[in-house]
């Protein structure tokens, strides 16, 4: 059985607010990379027929749901133009433990009617709708989208953004978090309002750098409205969902009337209460609710390449093929790529297209095998007891299915003779391309770097581990292209003319970019600064109270006393600013809602005033050196350097950026 792998924060990784800011990227990576350390036990090969599939699922999923503390799951498998099975496990609603007239009984998952929030899987029907308009000649994959917009989209590069760029996550947009999870129904903006008010900076040239973007797919939805002249809800229902046979699926939020009773309630875990309906700001990118039966119908519509109710054969072929080539991506085109709508993957020598979806506590994923006519879907209504619980469940089904019914027929790859030199060149620290750069979210890119290590002639990425928690080994199969033994993970590297690495294709829509050389020193300096300022903040009042003496009575002039107090206040403000940023981070990711401009401005002001502490601290250091009070001078110098390090990190991390967007 081939090894399976997963990506997770390495032991000892940054925790707390910094970790919260990385959740959006990590959740997506967890869902897209192979299995984790608590994967389901390997099982032997089976025949792809109803009885075997149901026995396999029934023998695995109930135990996994209980172990991972996830309330319910819905699964469907299609093959050769038919539904092979649709299964429901656990509960859509756990009910209440109370008795009496107010008691609510648990509601089992029904694969035919229970609606699961499928998150970013919503992008695939939207991409299908866009391809329909391309097929009808109303849109062009390679024409500028600006021609169809009724607002000006500010761009930085001369290369115009096209529909192809949007569908392949290469429009160059930075990450947008603000408005992603509205607090209530009244806070949900119209699609146009979201696109205008939350427009991100363009930080990469279109077509050059795959970087996952919810904003980009929201923009695709708006293009469909503009070109078709129809409300997007109406278009998706009439032209995509109903023709496919997925008539129960809907993008409406919250769900209307009696349909709401069919929805699986989202739970953090089975040990906690359910949360309310999960709202999405850029709704075309993530608001669809669908049953396993709906997803069966949609998968079959995409697998019917000769007589699909959605697209003509050539249009399906375009949508199922890589969206960009070597001319745009360079050597990254040799790795895993985005098609116009799907993540492409190879596993055990089989081509797979799919997409995952994650909201706060709703998770889903599906994969289709175009050549084999097979598709698999799983939806979950809980995150589980561990950070990667939903990933374990999804990968147990998706990757377990591949290994059971489409096992590897190829031998493990062998490294090239010159692999060691290239592996050494690739080793280093990298940033994920899905990043913020013009706002305070930039700090996330500095904190959440990804390490790539050379181990002789192989590469290892510590965040990508096998079922035992050990980093997988990637073998170079052709120059600058590495893969694991089952081919599920293929990493292509783009190298510039100077021989330096420019990009690593980690996943179809997630690229690794070399981290600046100053990143680690700045972060270490920042951590040291927090320690020094914290110690100073405690030591100064303690000394004043207990009358601690260093080498001589501490007789300060009025000016020295003022400088000392100013430095003390600045240190308190610096640490307070970091605490406020932690609150902002928790509210953005942990609670899923915005902090509001007041909290962000307060954090920025405290950070700025803390950074200005370098002035009195430096002045005091100069005066103590001039006064030949050597020990005090050394301490004052350390405090000054701490303020300098704090200021450098605040500037580098965007914490002093005046823009309130994020």
XYZ file of C-alpha atoms in Angstrom:
662
model
C 0.000 0.000 0.000
C 1.501 3.384 -0.935
C 2.255 5.766 1.844
C -0.111 8.640 2.332
C 0.723 12.104 3.489
C -0.645 15.242 5.009
C 0.451 18.744 5.791
C 0.203 20.096 9.320
C 2.050 22.604 11.480
C 5.304 21.049 12.579
C 5.922 20.386 16.254
C 7.159 23.531 17.874
C 5.509 25.799 15.326
C 4.267 29.237 16.322
C 1.050 29.064 18.300
C -1.562 31.602 19.416
C -2.484 34.607 17.291
C 0.129 33.848 14.677
C -1.288 30.375 14.273
C -4.799 31.781 14.032
C -3.759 33.972 11.113
C -2.478 30.909 9.254
C -5.698 28.904 9.673
C -7.190 29.853 6.302
C -4.119 28.676 4.404
C -3.457 25.612 6.555
C -7.049 24.360 6.440
C -6.970 24.429 2.664
C -3.570 22.738 2.524
C -4.744 20.116 5.008
C -7.704 19.334 2.798
C -5.716 19.116 -0.423
C -2.547 17.289 0.545
C -2.529 13.566 1.274
C -3.430 11.704 4.507
C -2.415 12.416 8.063
C -0.964 10.741 11.095
C -4.313 9.329 12.257
C -5.399 8.020 8.874
C -7.704 5.026 8.671
C -5.886 1.690 8.761
C -4.918 0.417 5.302
C -7.255 -2.120 3.735
C -6.797 -4.527 0.870
C -7.837 -3.930 -2.709
C -11.503 -4.380 -3.516
C -13.849 -4.640 -6.472
C -15.532 -1.373 -7.417
C -19.099 -2.519 -6.940
C -21.909 -1.484 -4.606
C -21.595 -4.232 -2.000
C -17.849 -3.853 -1.544
C -17.942 -0.043 -1.404
C -20.726 -0.025 1.174
C -19.006 -2.646 3.318
C -15.771 -0.654 3.159
C -17.452 2.627 4.113
C -19.600 1.037 6.840
C -16.566 -0.614 8.361
C -14.567 2.603 8.490
C -16.589 5.798 8.828
C -18.670 5.211 11.995
C -15.530 4.497 14.006
C -13.685 7.469 12.515
C -16.572 9.831 13.257
C -16.609 8.694 16.875
C -12.830 8.894 17.240
C -12.557 12.358 15.681
C -15.695 13.696 17.434
C -17.466 14.740 14.230
C -21.284 14.486 14.323
C -22.105 13.304 10.825
C -20.988 12.524 7.307
C -22.640 12.020 3.953
C -20.900 10.079 1.188
C -21.686 9.278 -2.416
C -19.872 7.216 -5.031
C -20.699 7.206 -8.742
C -19.279 4.994 -11.473
C -19.920 4.251 -15.112
C -22.848 6.651 -15.416
C -24.688 5.450 -12.301
C -24.892 6.094 -8.589
C -23.023 3.257 -6.923
C -23.991 4.202 -3.379
C -25.096 7.117 -1.205
C -24.580 6.685 2.533
C -25.325 8.758 5.601
C -23.482 8.352 8.903
C -24.020 9.934 12.291
C -26.276 12.901 12.854
C -27.239 16.084 11.057
C -28.494 17.403 14.412
C -27.325 15.959 17.723
C -30.500 17.126 19.435
C -30.507 17.826 23.157
C -29.839 15.705 26.218
C -32.812 17.153 28.053
C -36.177 15.462 28.458
C -39.669 16.847 28.392
C -41.533 19.000 25.885
C -38.418 21.065 25.025
C -36.279 18.043 24.155
C -35.029 17.814 20.569
C -34.329 14.289 19.294
C -31.215 13.675 17.209
C -31.665 13.723 13.438
C -29.721 11.106 11.439
C -27.944 12.104 8.235
C -29.973 11.265 5.128
C -27.712 11.224 2.053
C -30.649 12.049 -0.206
C -32.022 15.077 1.627
C -29.594 16.341 4.294
C -27.908 19.495 3.019
C -24.241 20.018 3.868
C -22.403 23.291 3.455
C -19.748 22.396 0.887
C -17.623 25.552 1.054
C -15.281 26.104 -1.869
C -16.770 23.229 -3.848
C -19.216 26.021 -4.732
C -16.562 27.341 -7.113
C -16.920 24.389 -9.494
C -20.564 25.015 -10.519
C -19.657 28.705 -10.879
C -16.737 27.775 -13.135
C -19.080 25.490 -15.075
C -21.484 28.395 -15.572
C -18.655 30.585 -16.833
C -17.609 27.885 -19.299
C -21.197 27.730 -20.574
C -20.979 31.422 -21.451
C -17.633 30.801 -23.136
C -19.231 27.994 -25.121
C -22.032 30.350 -26.206
C -19.590 33.040 -27.244
C -20.698 35.503 -24.554
C -17.365 35.309 -22.745
C -13.821 34.542 -23.859
C -11.306 32.764 -21.685
C -8.524 35.092 -22.778
C -10.184 38.482 -23.155
C -9.852 41.208 -20.486
C -12.627 40.953 -17.923
C -12.621 44.738 -17.460
C -14.753 44.979 -20.611
C -17.648 43.354 -18.720
C -17.434 45.162 -15.369
C -19.455 48.207 -14.334
C -16.817 49.303 -11.826
C -13.102 49.946 -12.147
C -10.874 47.187 -10.846
C -7.526 48.704 -9.904
C -4.582 46.704 -11.195
C -0.841 47.080 -10.897
C 0.426 45.308 -14.008
C -0.048 45.963 -17.707
C -1.099 42.362 -18.357
C -4.926 42.404 -18.252
C -6.830 39.993 -16.030
C -8.746 37.384 -18.021
C -11.374 34.802 -17.161
C -8.697 32.127 -17.498
C -6.662 33.855 -14.804
C -9.647 33.988 -12.454
C -10.573 30.336 -12.994
C -6.985 29.167 -12.391
C -6.299 31.427 -9.375
C -3.609 33.383 -11.228
C -5.140 36.884 -11.349
C -2.488 38.066 -8.872
C -4.780 39.144 -6.023
C -3.549 39.218 -2.448
C -5.529 37.446 0.256
C -8.757 39.070 1.470
C -10.161 38.167 4.902
C -12.386 41.143 5.665
C -16.013 40.355 4.930
C -15.383 36.644 4.409
C -17.602 35.515 7.301
C -20.321 38.116 8.021
C -21.558 38.174 11.601
C -25.259 38.100 10.672
C -27.631 38.166 7.727
C -27.844 41.961 7.790
C -24.066 42.161 7.388
C -23.993 40.122 4.171
C -23.177 42.538 1.333
C -24.476 42.275 -2.197
C -22.021 40.671 -4.568
C -21.176 44.000 -6.164
C -20.740 45.667 -2.765
C -18.297 42.980 -1.686
C -16.276 43.252 -4.886
C -16.054 47.040 -4.729
C -15.522 47.461 -0.979
C -13.137 44.534 -0.433
C -11.095 44.836 -3.636
C -7.583 43.528 -2.895
C -4.266 44.780 -4.157
C -2.828 43.017 -7.172
C 0.577 41.764 -6.030
C 1.532 39.295 -8.787
C 1.431 39.626 -12.549
C -1.624 37.826 -13.994
C -0.849 34.318 -15.184
C 2.464 34.077 -13.359
C 1.815 32.887 -9.808
C -0.931 30.476 -8.696
C -2.406 31.904 -5.483
C -5.814 30.774 -4.238
C -8.374 33.592 -4.250
C -11.969 33.671 -3.038
C -12.229 37.208 -4.381
C -11.331 35.978 -7.861
C -14.197 33.492 -7.927
C -16.637 36.036 -6.538
C -15.591 38.147 -9.516
C -16.365 35.225 -11.848
C -19.860 35.113 -10.384
C -20.353 38.805 -11.036
C -19.144 38.409 -14.632
C -21.809 35.740 -15.140
C -24.468 38.157 -13.901
C -23.216 40.981 -16.085
C -22.946 38.935 -19.261
C -26.052 36.763 -18.877
C -28.267 39.549 -17.583
C -29.605 37.174 -14.920
C -29.328 37.100 -11.162
C -26.539 34.647 -10.375
C -28.762 32.568 -8.073
C -31.283 32.181 -10.888
C -28.637 31.380 -13.483
C -26.914 28.723 -11.388
C -30.208 27.069 -10.520
C -31.647 27.108 -14.067
C -28.503 26.450 -16.114
C -26.277 24.325 -13.881
C -27.880 22.708 -10.843
C -31.269 21.670 -12.247
C -29.942 20.448 -15.626
C -27.359 18.373 -13.750
C -30.075 16.852 -11.572
C -28.820 18.598 -8.426
C -32.117 20.399 -7.860
C -31.808 20.260 -4.080
C -28.586 22.267 -4.066
C -28.742 26.003 -3.471
C -26.498 29.017 -2.948
C -29.076 30.844 -0.844
C -28.033 31.938 2.630
C -29.501 31.490 5.067
C -31.600 28.666 3.706
C -35.235 29.628 3.154
C -38.311 28.159 4.841
C -38.668 24.413 5.010
C -35.335 23.915 3.223
C -33.593 25.118 6.378
C -34.904 22.043 8.201
C -32.891 19.842 5.848
C -29.562 21.463 6.701
C -26.963 19.662 8.786
C -26.123 21.828 11.786
C -22.402 22.694 12.045
C -20.608 21.691 15.258
C -17.069 22.437 16.448
C -17.145 18.831 17.694
C -19.575 16.382 19.265
C -18.490 17.739 22.655
C -19.721 21.263 21.879
C -22.948 22.974 20.894
C -23.822 23.705 17.286
C -23.200 27.161 15.869
C -25.565 29.122 13.663
C -25.770 29.052 9.885
C -22.355 29.869 8.426
C -22.627 32.936 6.206
C -20.197 33.715 3.385
C -19.479 37.225 2.090
C -18.110 36.308 -1.368
C -20.937 33.804 -1.716
C -20.221 32.417 -5.223
C -16.920 31.170 -3.801
C -18.364 29.166 -0.923
C -22.077 29.322 -0.061
C -23.552 26.226 -1.723
C -25.524 23.722 0.329
C -25.964 20.282 -1.228
C -26.842 16.713 -0.358
C -24.787 13.687 -1.323
C -27.419 12.952 -3.976
C -27.000 16.453 -5.412
C -23.261 15.943 -5.606
C -23.740 12.534 -7.242
C -25.764 14.182 -9.991
C -23.229 16.965 -10.457
C -20.313 14.529 -10.655
C -22.145 12.379 -13.202
C -22.864 15.456 -15.315
C -19.148 16.224 -15.465
C -18.213 12.608 -16.128
C -20.639 12.269 -19.056
C -18.194 13.653 -21.565
C -20.221 12.796 -24.676
C -23.712 13.834 -23.602
C -23.355 16.090 -20.556
C -26.365 18.270 -19.707
C -23.926 21.040 -18.778
C -21.286 21.439 -21.467
C -20.334 20.185 -24.900
C -17.566 17.609 -25.132
C -14.912 20.142 -26.164
C -15.890 22.540 -23.371
C -15.682 19.736 -20.820
C -12.271 18.796 -22.188
C -11.119 22.394 -21.754
C -12.473 22.541 -18.223
C -10.805 19.229 -17.352
C -7.391 20.178 -18.793
C -4.629 22.380 -17.332
C -5.627 26.007 -17.685
C -2.125 27.375 -18.221
C 1.003 26.046 -19.864
C 4.759 26.381 -19.839
C 4.550 29.761 -21.581
C 2.847 31.232 -18.508
C 4.082 29.067 -15.627
C 7.497 27.951 -16.822
C 8.564 24.693 -15.204
C 5.645 24.888 -12.759
C 3.577 23.533 -15.650
C 5.327 20.182 -15.098
C 3.718 19.899 -11.667
C 0.128 19.712 -10.462
C -2.013 22.417 -12.033
C -5.381 24.088 -11.858
C -7.823 23.441 -14.661
C -10.497 26.120 -15.196
C -12.312 25.142 -11.997
C -10.691 21.962 -10.676
C -7.601 21.003 -8.699
C -5.780 18.361 -10.737
C -4.071 15.474 -8.962
C -2.337 12.251 -9.925
C -2.636 9.314 -7.565
C -1.401 5.801 -8.229
C -0.997 6.751 -11.887
C -4.610 7.936 -12.271
C -5.648 11.478 -13.176
C -8.053 12.981 -10.656
C -9.951 16.282 -10.662
C -11.556 17.648 -7.539
C -12.082 20.388 -5.014
C -12.290 20.712 -1.255
C -14.358 23.073 0.832
C -13.994 24.455 4.354
C -16.054 27.008 6.206
C -15.822 27.333 9.989
C -17.214 23.935 10.983
C -18.497 22.531 7.690
C -16.093 20.583 5.499
C -16.425 18.698 2.232
C -14.474 17.374 -0.736
C -15.106 15.553 -3.989
C -12.992 13.953 -6.688
C -13.766 12.627 -10.151
C -11.740 10.248 -12.317
C -12.522 11.393 -15.887
C -10.934 8.408 -17.640
C -12.519 5.847 -15.296
C -15.943 7.530 -15.051
C -15.809 7.515 -11.243
C -16.561 10.114 -8.587
C -16.510 10.324 -4.773
C -17.980 12.955 -2.424
C -17.901 13.403 1.340
C -19.479 16.131 3.464
C -18.991 16.699 7.212
C -20.874 18.885 9.681
C -18.122 19.248 12.263
C -14.464 20.134 12.660
C -13.717 17.492 15.271
C -11.574 17.280 18.367
C -8.256 17.908 16.583
C -7.198 20.586 14.122
C -6.932 18.031 11.329
C -9.910 15.816 12.197
C -11.953 16.817 9.162
C -8.922 16.211 6.951
C -8.444 12.735 8.384
C -12.065 11.865 7.599
C -12.011 13.258 4.081
C -8.706 11.678 3.180
C -9.736 8.344 4.662
C -12.534 8.303 2.096
C -10.939 9.994 -0.925
C -7.417 8.638 -0.716
C -8.513 5.361 0.805
C -10.893 4.938 -2.131
C -8.090 5.564 -4.626
C -5.730 3.117 -2.927
C -8.423 0.446 -2.621
C -10.032 0.610 -6.042
C -7.320 2.202 -8.183
C -4.050 0.969 -6.640
C -0.644 1.866 -7.999
C 0.638 -0.096 -10.949
C 3.965 1.714 -11.267
C 7.274 1.170 -9.508
C 8.571 3.772 -7.088
C 10.509 6.539 -8.879
C 14.306 6.586 -8.745
C 16.328 9.786 -8.252
C 18.459 11.257 -11.024
C 22.252 11.208 -10.733
C 22.415 14.992 -10.387
C 19.519 15.316 -7.933
C 21.628 16.126 -4.865
C 22.919 19.416 -6.268
C 19.449 20.568 -7.289
C 17.960 19.482 -3.970
C 20.541 21.622 -2.151
C 19.583 24.571 -4.347
C 15.880 24.190 -3.530
C 16.343 23.842 0.242
C 15.357 26.939 2.190
C 12.514 28.951 3.710
C 9.465 29.877 1.630
C 6.239 31.863 1.860
C 2.883 30.616 0.560
C 1.623 32.624 -2.420
C -1.831 32.992 -0.860
C -0.780 35.930 1.258
C -1.470 39.474 2.326
C 1.150 42.010 1.342
C -0.281 45.519 1.495
C -2.033 45.215 4.884
C -1.288 44.016 8.411
C -1.982 40.461 7.225
C 1.548 40.657 5.816
C 2.837 39.608 9.225
C 1.289 36.204 8.569
C 3.623 35.657 5.622
C 6.630 36.352 7.834
C 5.448 34.016 10.572
C 4.104 31.084 8.557
C 7.063 30.246 6.355
C 7.410 26.714 4.981
C 10.712 24.882 5.286
C 12.062 22.782 2.410
C 14.987 20.507 3.291
C 17.483 18.559 1.207
C 18.220 15.009 2.337
C 20.907 13.860 -0.050
C 19.248 13.520 -3.439
C 15.694 13.850 -2.082
C 13.601 16.731 -0.801
C 11.581 16.854 2.391
C 8.972 19.363 3.444
C 8.544 18.881 7.219
C 4.946 20.109 7.051
C 4.085 17.264 4.640
C 4.040 14.023 6.608
C 3.120 10.384 6.106
C 0.720 8.344 8.214
C 3.319 7.989 10.974
C 3.894 11.734 11.177
C 7.266 11.592 9.403
C 8.074 13.947 6.499
C 7.675 12.230 3.145
C 10.608 11.994 0.761
C 10.252 13.529 -2.679
C 12.362 11.994 -5.441
C 13.440 13.940 -8.519
C 11.877 12.220 -11.553
C 13.017 14.812 -14.089
C 15.136 17.942 -13.685
C 13.508 20.254 -11.118
C 10.461 17.990 -10.649
C 10.087 15.896 -7.473
C 7.332 13.474 -6.459
C 6.502 10.928 -3.776
C 6.321 7.224 -4.484
C 2.617 7.061 -5.403
C 2.690 10.215 -7.520
C 0.019 11.945 -5.436
C 2.335 14.793 -4.626
C 4.438 16.310 -7.386
C 6.535 19.412 -6.778
C 7.846 21.407 -9.732
C 10.438 24.140 -9.299
C 10.924 27.239 -11.456
C 14.525 28.442 -11.511
C 15.659 31.799 -12.861
C 18.531 32.477 -15.216
C 20.746 33.159 -12.210
C 20.166 29.619 -10.967
C 18.118 30.761 -7.966
C 14.716 29.276 -7.144
C 11.862 31.615 -8.083
C 8.832 29.451 -7.261
C 7.876 25.967 -6.093
C 4.546 24.513 -7.183
C 3.381 22.972 -3.909
C -0.254 22.591 -5.012
C -2.175 23.708 -8.113
C -3.269 26.982 -6.484
C -0.592 27.284 -3.794
C 2.924 28.290 -4.758
C 5.940 28.637 -2.501
C 7.927 31.853 -2.936
C 11.419 32.339 -1.467
C 11.191 34.109 1.875
C 13.411 37.202 2.186
C 16.703 36.429 3.882
C 15.936 38.880 6.656
C 12.723 37.094 7.692
C 14.187 34.796 10.351
C 16.520 37.401 11.925
C 13.674 39.920 12.105
C 11.327 37.430 13.756
C 13.965 36.283 16.238
C 14.774 39.901 16.989
C 11.094 40.620 17.494
C 10.688 37.754 19.959
C 13.824 38.857 21.814
C 12.471 42.410 21.879
C 9.223 41.285 23.489
C 11.171 39.406 26.165
C 13.504 42.335 26.886
C 10.693 44.895 26.985
C 8.628 42.594 29.184
C 11.494 42.104 31.634
C 12.216 45.829 31.660
C 8.565 46.624 32.246
C 8.551 44.380 35.314
C 12.043 45.247 36.563
C 11.702 49.023 36.614
C 8.791 49.246 39.079
C 10.222 46.373 41.138
C 13.474 48.250 41.468
C 11.661 51.406 42.470
C 9.750 49.559 45.201
C 12.502 47.460 46.739
C 15.279 50.000 46.274
C 17.455 47.574 44.359
C 20.950 48.961 43.765
C 23.311 47.987 40.965
C 26.677 49.556 41.688
C 25.798 52.985 43.026
C 22.764 54.870 44.319
C 20.357 55.469 41.448
C 20.169 59.251 41.527
C 18.502 60.435 38.350
C 18.234 63.928 37.006
C 14.808 65.191 36.089
C 15.564 64.571 32.412
C 16.829 61.031 33.018
C 13.774 60.259 35.128
C 11.518 61.513 32.318
C 13.354 59.438 29.708
C 13.086 56.402 31.928
C 9.332 56.866 32.416
C 8.812 57.510 28.697
C 10.640 54.298 27.829
C 8.578 52.422 30.410
C 5.302 53.743 28.979
C 6.436 52.947 25.429
C 7.317 49.378 26.437
C 3.862 48.963 27.960
C 2.269 50.332 24.789
C 4.351 48.029 22.582
C 3.299 44.952 24.540
C -0.260 46.228 24.737
C -0.267 46.711 20.977
C 0.706 43.088 20.447
C -2.080 42.030 22.812
C -4.565 44.087 20.788
C -3.328 42.498 17.568
C -3.949 39.120 19.203
C -7.548 40.172 19.850
C -7.845 41.243 16.203
C -6.464 37.885 15.059
C -8.864 35.916 17.245
C -11.854 37.904 16.031
C -10.826 37.533 12.381
C -10.211 33.808 12.408
C -11.386 32.299 15.672
C -14.791 33.976 15.643
C -14.915 34.489 11.910
C -15.997 38.107 12.147
C -14.410 41.520 11.768
C -12.853 43.403 14.646
C -14.008 46.731 13.332
C -11.919 49.809 12.588
C -11.774 50.978 16.216
C -9.952 47.862 17.443
C -7.563 47.863 14.484
C -6.824 51.574 14.873
C -6.241 51.049 18.606
C -3.772 48.254 17.853
C -2.025 50.405 15.248
C -1.840 53.415 17.585
C -0.436 51.375 20.464
C 2.103 49.800 18.109
C 3.135 53.192 16.724
C 3.538 54.759 20.169
C 5.446 51.692 21.309
C 7.769 51.985 18.316
C 8.399 55.653 19.132
C 9.868 54.443 22.409
C 13.132 54.050 20.526
C 13.643 57.834 20.849
C 13.676 58.189 24.662
C 15.376 54.793 24.996
C 18.224 55.811 22.675
C 18.540 59.234 24.314
C 18.758 57.599 27.717
C 21.361 55.097 26.464
C 23.523 57.936 25.147
C 23.298 59.796 28.455
C 24.179 56.711 30.527
C 27.219 55.984 28.355
C 28.277 59.612 28.649
C 27.876 59.362 32.419
C 30.038 56.211 32.466
C 27.456 54.191 34.304
C 28.504 51.080 32.438
C 26.006 48.468 33.600
C 23.106 50.877 33.245
C 24.440 51.852 29.826
C 24.507 48.226 28.670
C 20.950 47.703 29.891
C 19.762 50.912 28.261
C 21.408 49.850 25.008
C 19.667 46.464 25.101
C 16.340 48.193 25.627
C 17.064 50.541 22.742
C 17.894 47.609 20.481
C 14.670 45.919 21.599
C 12.681 48.974 20.506
C 14.542 48.977 17.180
C 13.755 45.288 16.597
C 10.116 45.847 17.561
C 9.841 48.762 15.135
C 11.485 46.895 12.264
C 9.120 43.938 12.669
C 6.086 46.221 12.989
C 7.000 47.938 9.732
C 7.963 44.714 7.925
C 4.782 42.992 9.104
C 2.510 45.811 7.982
C 1.278 46.584 11.492
C 1.681 50.307 10.843
C 0.010 50.269 7.413
C -2.677 52.986 7.429
C -5.068 50.957 5.243
C -7.884 49.379 7.251
C -8.585 46.671 4.680
C -7.407 43.123 5.288
